[in-house]
Coordinates of C-alpha atoms and ligand atoms in Angstrom, one line a residue:
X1 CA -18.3 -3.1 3.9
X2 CA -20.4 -3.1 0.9
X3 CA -19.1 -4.3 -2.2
X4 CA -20.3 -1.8 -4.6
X5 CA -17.9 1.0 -2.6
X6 CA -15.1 -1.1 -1.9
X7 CA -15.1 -1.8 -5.8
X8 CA -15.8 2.2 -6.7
X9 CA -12.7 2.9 -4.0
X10 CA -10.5 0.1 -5.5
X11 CA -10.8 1.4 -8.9
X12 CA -10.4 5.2 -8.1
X13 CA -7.0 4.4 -6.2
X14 CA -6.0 2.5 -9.6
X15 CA -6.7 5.3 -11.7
X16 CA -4.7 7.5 -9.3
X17 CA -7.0 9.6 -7.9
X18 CA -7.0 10.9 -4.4
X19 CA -9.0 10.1 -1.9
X20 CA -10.0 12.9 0.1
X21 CA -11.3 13.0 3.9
X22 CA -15.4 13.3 3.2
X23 CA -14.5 10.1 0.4
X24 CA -15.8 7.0 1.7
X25 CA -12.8 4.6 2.5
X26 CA -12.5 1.3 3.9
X27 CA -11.6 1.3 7.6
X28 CA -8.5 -1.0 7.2
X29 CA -7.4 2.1 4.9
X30 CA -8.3 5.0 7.5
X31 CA -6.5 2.7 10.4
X32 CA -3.3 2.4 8.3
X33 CA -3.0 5.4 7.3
X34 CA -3.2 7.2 10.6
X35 CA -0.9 4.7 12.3
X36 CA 1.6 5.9 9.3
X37 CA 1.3 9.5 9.5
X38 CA 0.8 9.9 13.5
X39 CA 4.0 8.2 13.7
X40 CA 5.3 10.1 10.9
X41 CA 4.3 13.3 13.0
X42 CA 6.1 11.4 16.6
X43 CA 9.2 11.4 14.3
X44 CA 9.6 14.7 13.3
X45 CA 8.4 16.3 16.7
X46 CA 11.2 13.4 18.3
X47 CA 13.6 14.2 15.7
X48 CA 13.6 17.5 16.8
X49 CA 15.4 16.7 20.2
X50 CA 18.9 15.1 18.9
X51 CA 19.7 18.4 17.0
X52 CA 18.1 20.6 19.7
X53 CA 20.9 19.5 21.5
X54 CA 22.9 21.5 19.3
X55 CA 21.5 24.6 19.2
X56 CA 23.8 26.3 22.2
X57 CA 26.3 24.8 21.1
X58 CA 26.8 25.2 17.2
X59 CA 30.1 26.8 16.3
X60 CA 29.0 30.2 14.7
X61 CA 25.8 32.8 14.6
X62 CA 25.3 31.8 10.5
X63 CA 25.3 27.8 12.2
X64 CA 22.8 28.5 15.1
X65 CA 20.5 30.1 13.1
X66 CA 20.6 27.8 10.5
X67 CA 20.0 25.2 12.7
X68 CA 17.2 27.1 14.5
X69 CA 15.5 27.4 10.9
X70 CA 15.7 23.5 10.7
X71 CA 14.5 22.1 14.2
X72 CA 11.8 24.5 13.6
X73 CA 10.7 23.3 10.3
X74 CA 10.3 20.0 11.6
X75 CA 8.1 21.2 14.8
X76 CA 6.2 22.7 11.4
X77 CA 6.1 19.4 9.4
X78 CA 4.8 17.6 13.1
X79 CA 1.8 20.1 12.7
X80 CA 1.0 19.7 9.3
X81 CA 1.0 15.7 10.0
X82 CA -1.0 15.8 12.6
X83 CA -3.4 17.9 10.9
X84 CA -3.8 15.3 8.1
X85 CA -4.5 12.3 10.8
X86 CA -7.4 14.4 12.4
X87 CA -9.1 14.5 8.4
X88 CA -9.4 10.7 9.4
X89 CA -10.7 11.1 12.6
X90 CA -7.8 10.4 14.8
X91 CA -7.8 13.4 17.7
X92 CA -4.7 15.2 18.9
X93 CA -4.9 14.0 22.1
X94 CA -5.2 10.6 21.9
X95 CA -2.6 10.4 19.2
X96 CA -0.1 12.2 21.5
X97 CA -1.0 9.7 24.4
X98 CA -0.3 6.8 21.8
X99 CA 3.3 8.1 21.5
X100 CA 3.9 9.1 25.0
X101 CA 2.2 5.5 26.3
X102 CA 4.8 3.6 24.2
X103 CA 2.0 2.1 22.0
X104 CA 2.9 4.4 19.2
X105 CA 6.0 4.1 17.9
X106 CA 8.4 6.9 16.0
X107 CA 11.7 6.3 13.7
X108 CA 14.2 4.7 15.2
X109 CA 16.8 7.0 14.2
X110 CA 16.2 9.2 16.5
X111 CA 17.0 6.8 19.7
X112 CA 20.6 7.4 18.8
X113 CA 22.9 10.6 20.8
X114 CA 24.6 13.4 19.2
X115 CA 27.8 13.5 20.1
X116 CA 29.8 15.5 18.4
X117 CA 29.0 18.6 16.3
X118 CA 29.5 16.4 13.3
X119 CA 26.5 14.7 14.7
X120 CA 24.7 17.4 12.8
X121 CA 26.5 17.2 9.6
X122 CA 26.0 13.5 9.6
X123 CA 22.1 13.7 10.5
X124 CA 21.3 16.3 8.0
X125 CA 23.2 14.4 5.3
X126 CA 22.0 10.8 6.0
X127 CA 19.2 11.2 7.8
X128 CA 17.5 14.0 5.9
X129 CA 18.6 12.3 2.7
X130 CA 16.9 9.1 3.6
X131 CA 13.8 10.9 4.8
X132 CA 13.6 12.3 1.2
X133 CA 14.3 8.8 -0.5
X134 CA 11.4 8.4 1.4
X135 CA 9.0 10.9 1.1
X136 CA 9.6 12.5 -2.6
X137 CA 7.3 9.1 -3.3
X138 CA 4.7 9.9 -0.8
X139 CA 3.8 13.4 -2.7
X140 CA 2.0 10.8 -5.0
X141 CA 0.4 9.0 -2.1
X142 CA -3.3 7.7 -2.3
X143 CA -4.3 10.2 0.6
X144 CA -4.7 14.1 -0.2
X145 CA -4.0 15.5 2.5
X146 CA -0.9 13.6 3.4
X147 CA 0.4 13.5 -0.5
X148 CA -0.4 17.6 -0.4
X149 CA 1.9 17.5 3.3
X150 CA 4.7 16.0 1.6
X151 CA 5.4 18.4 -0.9
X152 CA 5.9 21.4 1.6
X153 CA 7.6 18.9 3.3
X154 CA 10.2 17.7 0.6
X155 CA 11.3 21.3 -0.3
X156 CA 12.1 21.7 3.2
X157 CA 13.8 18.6 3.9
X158 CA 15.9 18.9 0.2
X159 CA 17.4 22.4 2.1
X160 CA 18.6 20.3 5.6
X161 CA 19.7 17.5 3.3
X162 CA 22.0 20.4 1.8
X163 CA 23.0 22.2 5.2
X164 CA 24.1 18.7 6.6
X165 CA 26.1 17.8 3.4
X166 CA 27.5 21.2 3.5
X167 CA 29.0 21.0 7.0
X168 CA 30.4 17.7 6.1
X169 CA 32.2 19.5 3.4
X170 CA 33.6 21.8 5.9
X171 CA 34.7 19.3 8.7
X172 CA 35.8 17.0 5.7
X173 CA 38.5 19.6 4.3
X174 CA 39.2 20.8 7.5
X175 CA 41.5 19.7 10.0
X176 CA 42.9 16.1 10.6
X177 CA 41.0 16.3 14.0
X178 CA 37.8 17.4 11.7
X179 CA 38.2 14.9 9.3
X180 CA 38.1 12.3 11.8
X181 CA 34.7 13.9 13.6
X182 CA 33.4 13.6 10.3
X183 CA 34.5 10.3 9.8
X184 CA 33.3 9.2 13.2
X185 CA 30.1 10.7 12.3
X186 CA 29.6 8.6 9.4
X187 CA 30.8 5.8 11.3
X188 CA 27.8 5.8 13.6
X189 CA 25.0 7.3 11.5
X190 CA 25.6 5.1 8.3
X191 CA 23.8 1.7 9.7
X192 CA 20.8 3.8 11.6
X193 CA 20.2 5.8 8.3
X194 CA 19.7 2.7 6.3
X195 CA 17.1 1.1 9.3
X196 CA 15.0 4.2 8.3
X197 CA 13.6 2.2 5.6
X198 CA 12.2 -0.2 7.7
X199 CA 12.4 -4.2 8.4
X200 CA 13.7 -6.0 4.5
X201 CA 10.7 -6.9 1.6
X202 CA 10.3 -10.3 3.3
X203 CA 9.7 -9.0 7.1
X204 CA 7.4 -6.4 6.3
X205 CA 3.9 -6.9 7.4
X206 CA 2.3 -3.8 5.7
X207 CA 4.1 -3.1 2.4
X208 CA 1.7 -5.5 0.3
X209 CA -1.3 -4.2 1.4
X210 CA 0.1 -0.2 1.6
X211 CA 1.1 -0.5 -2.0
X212 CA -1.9 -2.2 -3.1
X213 CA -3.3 1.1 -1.5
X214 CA -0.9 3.2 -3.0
X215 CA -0.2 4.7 0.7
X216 CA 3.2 3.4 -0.2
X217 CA 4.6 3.7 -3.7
X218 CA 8.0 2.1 -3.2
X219 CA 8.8 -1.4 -1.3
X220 CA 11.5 -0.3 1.8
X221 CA 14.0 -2.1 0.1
X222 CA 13.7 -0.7 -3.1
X223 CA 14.2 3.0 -1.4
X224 CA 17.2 1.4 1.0
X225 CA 18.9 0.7 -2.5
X226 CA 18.7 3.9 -3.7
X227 CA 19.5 5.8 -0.6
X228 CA 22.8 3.9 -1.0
X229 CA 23.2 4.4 -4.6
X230 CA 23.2 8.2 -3.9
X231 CA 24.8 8.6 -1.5
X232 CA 27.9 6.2 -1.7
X233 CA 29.4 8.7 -4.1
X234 CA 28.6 11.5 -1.8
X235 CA 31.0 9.8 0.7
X236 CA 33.8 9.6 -2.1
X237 CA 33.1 13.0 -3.0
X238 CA 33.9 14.0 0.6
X239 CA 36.7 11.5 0.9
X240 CA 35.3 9.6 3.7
X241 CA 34.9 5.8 4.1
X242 CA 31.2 4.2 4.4
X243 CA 31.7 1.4 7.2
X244 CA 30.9 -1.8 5.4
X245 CA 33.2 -3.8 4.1
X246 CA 31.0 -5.5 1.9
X247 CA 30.0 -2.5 -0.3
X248 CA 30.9 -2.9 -3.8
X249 CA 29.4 -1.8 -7.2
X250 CA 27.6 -4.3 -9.2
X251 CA 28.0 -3.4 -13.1
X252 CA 25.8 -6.0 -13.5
X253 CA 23.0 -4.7 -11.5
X254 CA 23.6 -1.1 -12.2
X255 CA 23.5 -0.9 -8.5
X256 CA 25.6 -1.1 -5.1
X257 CA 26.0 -3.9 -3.3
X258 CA 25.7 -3.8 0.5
X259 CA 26.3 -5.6 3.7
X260 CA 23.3 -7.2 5.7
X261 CA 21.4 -4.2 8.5
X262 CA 21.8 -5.6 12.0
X263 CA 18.0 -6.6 12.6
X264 CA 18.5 -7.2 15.8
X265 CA 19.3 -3.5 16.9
X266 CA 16.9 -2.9 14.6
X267 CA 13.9 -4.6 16.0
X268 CA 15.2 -3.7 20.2
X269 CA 15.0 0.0 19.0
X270 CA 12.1 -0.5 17.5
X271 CA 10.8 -2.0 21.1
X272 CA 12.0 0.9 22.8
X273 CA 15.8 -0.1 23.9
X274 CA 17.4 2.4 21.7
X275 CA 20.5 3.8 23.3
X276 CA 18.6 7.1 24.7
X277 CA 14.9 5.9 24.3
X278 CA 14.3 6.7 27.8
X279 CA 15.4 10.1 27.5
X280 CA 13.6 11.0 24.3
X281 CA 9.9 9.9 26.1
X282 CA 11.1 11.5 29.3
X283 CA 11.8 14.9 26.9
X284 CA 8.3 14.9 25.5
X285 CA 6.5 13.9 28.5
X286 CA 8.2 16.8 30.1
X287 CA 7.5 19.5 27.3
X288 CA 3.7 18.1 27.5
X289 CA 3.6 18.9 31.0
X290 CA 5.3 22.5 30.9
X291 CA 3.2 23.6 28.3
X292 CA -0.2 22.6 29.7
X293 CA -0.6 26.1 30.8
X294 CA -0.5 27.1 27.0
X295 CA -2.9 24.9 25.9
X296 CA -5.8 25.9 29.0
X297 CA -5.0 29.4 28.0
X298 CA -5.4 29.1 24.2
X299 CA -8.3 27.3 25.1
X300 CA -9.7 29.7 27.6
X301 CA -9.1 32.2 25.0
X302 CA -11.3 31.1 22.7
X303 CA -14.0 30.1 24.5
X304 CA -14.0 33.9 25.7
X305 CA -14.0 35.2 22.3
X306 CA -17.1 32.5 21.1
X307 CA -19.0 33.8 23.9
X308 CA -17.9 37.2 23.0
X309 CA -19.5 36.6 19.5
X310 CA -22.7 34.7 20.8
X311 CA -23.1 37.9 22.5
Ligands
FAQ1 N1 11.4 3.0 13.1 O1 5.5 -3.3 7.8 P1 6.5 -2.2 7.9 C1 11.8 12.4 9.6 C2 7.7 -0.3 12.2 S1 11.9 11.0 8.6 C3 10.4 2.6 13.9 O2 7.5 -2.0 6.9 P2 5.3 0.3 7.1 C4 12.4 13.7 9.1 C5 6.4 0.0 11.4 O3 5.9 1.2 11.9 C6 11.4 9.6 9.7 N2 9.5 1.7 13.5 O4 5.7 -0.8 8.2 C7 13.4 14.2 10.0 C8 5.6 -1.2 11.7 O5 5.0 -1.2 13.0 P3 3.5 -0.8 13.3 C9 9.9 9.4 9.6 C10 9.6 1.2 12.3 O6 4.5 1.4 7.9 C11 14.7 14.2 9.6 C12 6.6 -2.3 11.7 O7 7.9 -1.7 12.0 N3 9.4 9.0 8.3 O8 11.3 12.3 10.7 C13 10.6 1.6 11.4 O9 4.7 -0.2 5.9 C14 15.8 14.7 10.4 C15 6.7 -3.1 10.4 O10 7.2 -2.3 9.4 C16 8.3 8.4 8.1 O11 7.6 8.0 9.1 C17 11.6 2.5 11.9 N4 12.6 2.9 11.1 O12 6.7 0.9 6.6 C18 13.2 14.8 11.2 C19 7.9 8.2 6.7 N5 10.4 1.0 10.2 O13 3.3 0.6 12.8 C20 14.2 15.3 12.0 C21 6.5 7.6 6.5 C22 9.3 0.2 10.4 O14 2.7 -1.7 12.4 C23 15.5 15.3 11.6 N6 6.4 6.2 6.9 N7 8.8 0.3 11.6 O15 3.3 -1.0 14.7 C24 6.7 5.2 6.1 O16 7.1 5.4 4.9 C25 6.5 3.8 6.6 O17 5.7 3.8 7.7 C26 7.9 3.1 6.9 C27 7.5 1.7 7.5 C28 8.7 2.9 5.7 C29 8.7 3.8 8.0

């Protein structure tokens, strides 16, 4: 690649400037960042399936249709991720085979069952919350498209984070037998929520170069520690117990402490043994299949109405 626009690139992601899709970018660049947001887009169009679950089942009309709202927000932030990939080049198709192949991966979160109706309280909470620990950052990202994606994103997301804490509430100050689904809840989703964040400083292959890039403005560990920070009192607040015994405040540090992630779940959910893997590629393979008709038809549609216009 020559120097001369390697250098001009380098210095305009120094100065914070976006880079925008006509921009001239070095391919190691384009490549990272659409294996980051396609998989971004996997997660939210996977993450809708553990609370679709929930839809026939949530415990009131005000619940469902709350709920609705949210699953489809994140069919809408799958769309608008997409969109930003194929400003690099990457097609819809061949993304969507990477994911459905196995050679693209998705968050890991969602590899884990919903149980319980507390599932839902939990996963808003947590897993929301840590998506916004997350992404807040990204608005600020090197990429235009994908830093203008994020803000959409981040308003939607802050209103799940508060649905999710707000059933918590609910279960938490409701009966013993709700307090414990809440508990349980916790129980299960804590760990999982903090994997989010991905492998530690030290095993992550992509952080240096990402934040050298500004495609990452935060190290995983760095936004692990906060997630924890903020939310620990969050659990006090509702009177439940996080499940490490390790956890303590550092005064010192300003910070909490916090027992070591299990990388070994981590890493076999990351290879695809996550407790309902199978099920969540066998979902999407399905819904890919069903809906061909909807795509030929879209398609025929418009090819009517360009010849229609050629006319
Ligand atoms: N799961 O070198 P790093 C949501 C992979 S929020 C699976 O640290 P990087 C909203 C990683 O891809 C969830 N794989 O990689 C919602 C890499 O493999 P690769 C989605 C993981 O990219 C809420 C390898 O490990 N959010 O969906 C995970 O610098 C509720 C080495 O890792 C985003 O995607 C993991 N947890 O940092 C929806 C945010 N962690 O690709 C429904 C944007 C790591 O080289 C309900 N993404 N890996 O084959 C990011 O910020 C980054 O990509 C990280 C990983 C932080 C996820």
């Amino acid at each position: 690649e020559p120097q001369e626009l390697v250098d001009a690139f380098e210095a305009r992601v120094a100065a914070d400037e976006f880079i925008e899709p006509k921009d001239w970018m070095p391919e190691a660049y384009r490549k990272t960042l659409i294996r980051q947001i396609s998989q971004h887009a996997h997660s939210e169009v996977v993450g809708m399936l553990p609370e679709g679950n929930w839809i026939t089942r949530a415990p009131s009309l005000r619940r469902k249709a709350v709920l609705l709202a949210k699953v489809q927000d994140e069919g809408g932030h799958g769309l608008y991720l997409y969109c930003a990939a194929e400003t690099l080049g990457a097609s819809r198709e061949e993304m969507i085979d990477a994911l459905h192949s196995g050679r693209a991966k998705y968050s890991t979160i969602f590899n884990y069952p919903t149980l319980t109706w507390a599932d839902i309280g939990a996963i808003g909470w947590l897993v929301d919350g840590a998506a916004i620990m997350n992404q807040v950052p990204l608005q600020r990202t090197s990429y235009g498209p994908y830093a203008r994606a994020m803000v959409r994103v981040c308003k939607e997301e802050s209103f799940h984070q508060r649905q999710g804490y707000e059933i918590m509430m609910v279960l938490a100050n409701g009966t013993p037998e709700q307090r414990e689904m809440a508990q349980d809840a916790l129980n299960r989703w804590w760990w999982p929520s903090l994997m989010m964040f991905g492998p530690s400083d030290e095993n992550s292959p992509n952080t240096a170069q990402s934040m050298r890039w500004r495609i990452k403005r935060d190290t995983n560990d760095e936004l692990r520690q906060k997630f924890v920070d903020v939310t620990v009192p969050q659990a006090e607040f509702l009177g439940l117990t996080v499940p490490d015994p390790d956890l303590k405040w550092n005064a010192e540090r300003g910070a909490y402490d916090f027992g070591a992630v299990d990388w070994e779940e981590f890493y076999a959910v990351v290879r695809g043994e996550g407790p309902v893997a199978r099920e969540r590629m066998l979902a999407r393979r399905k819904a890919w299949d069903d809906n061909r008709w909807v795509r030929e038809a879209a398609a025929a549609h418009e090819a009517k109405r360009a010849a229609k216009k050629a006319a």
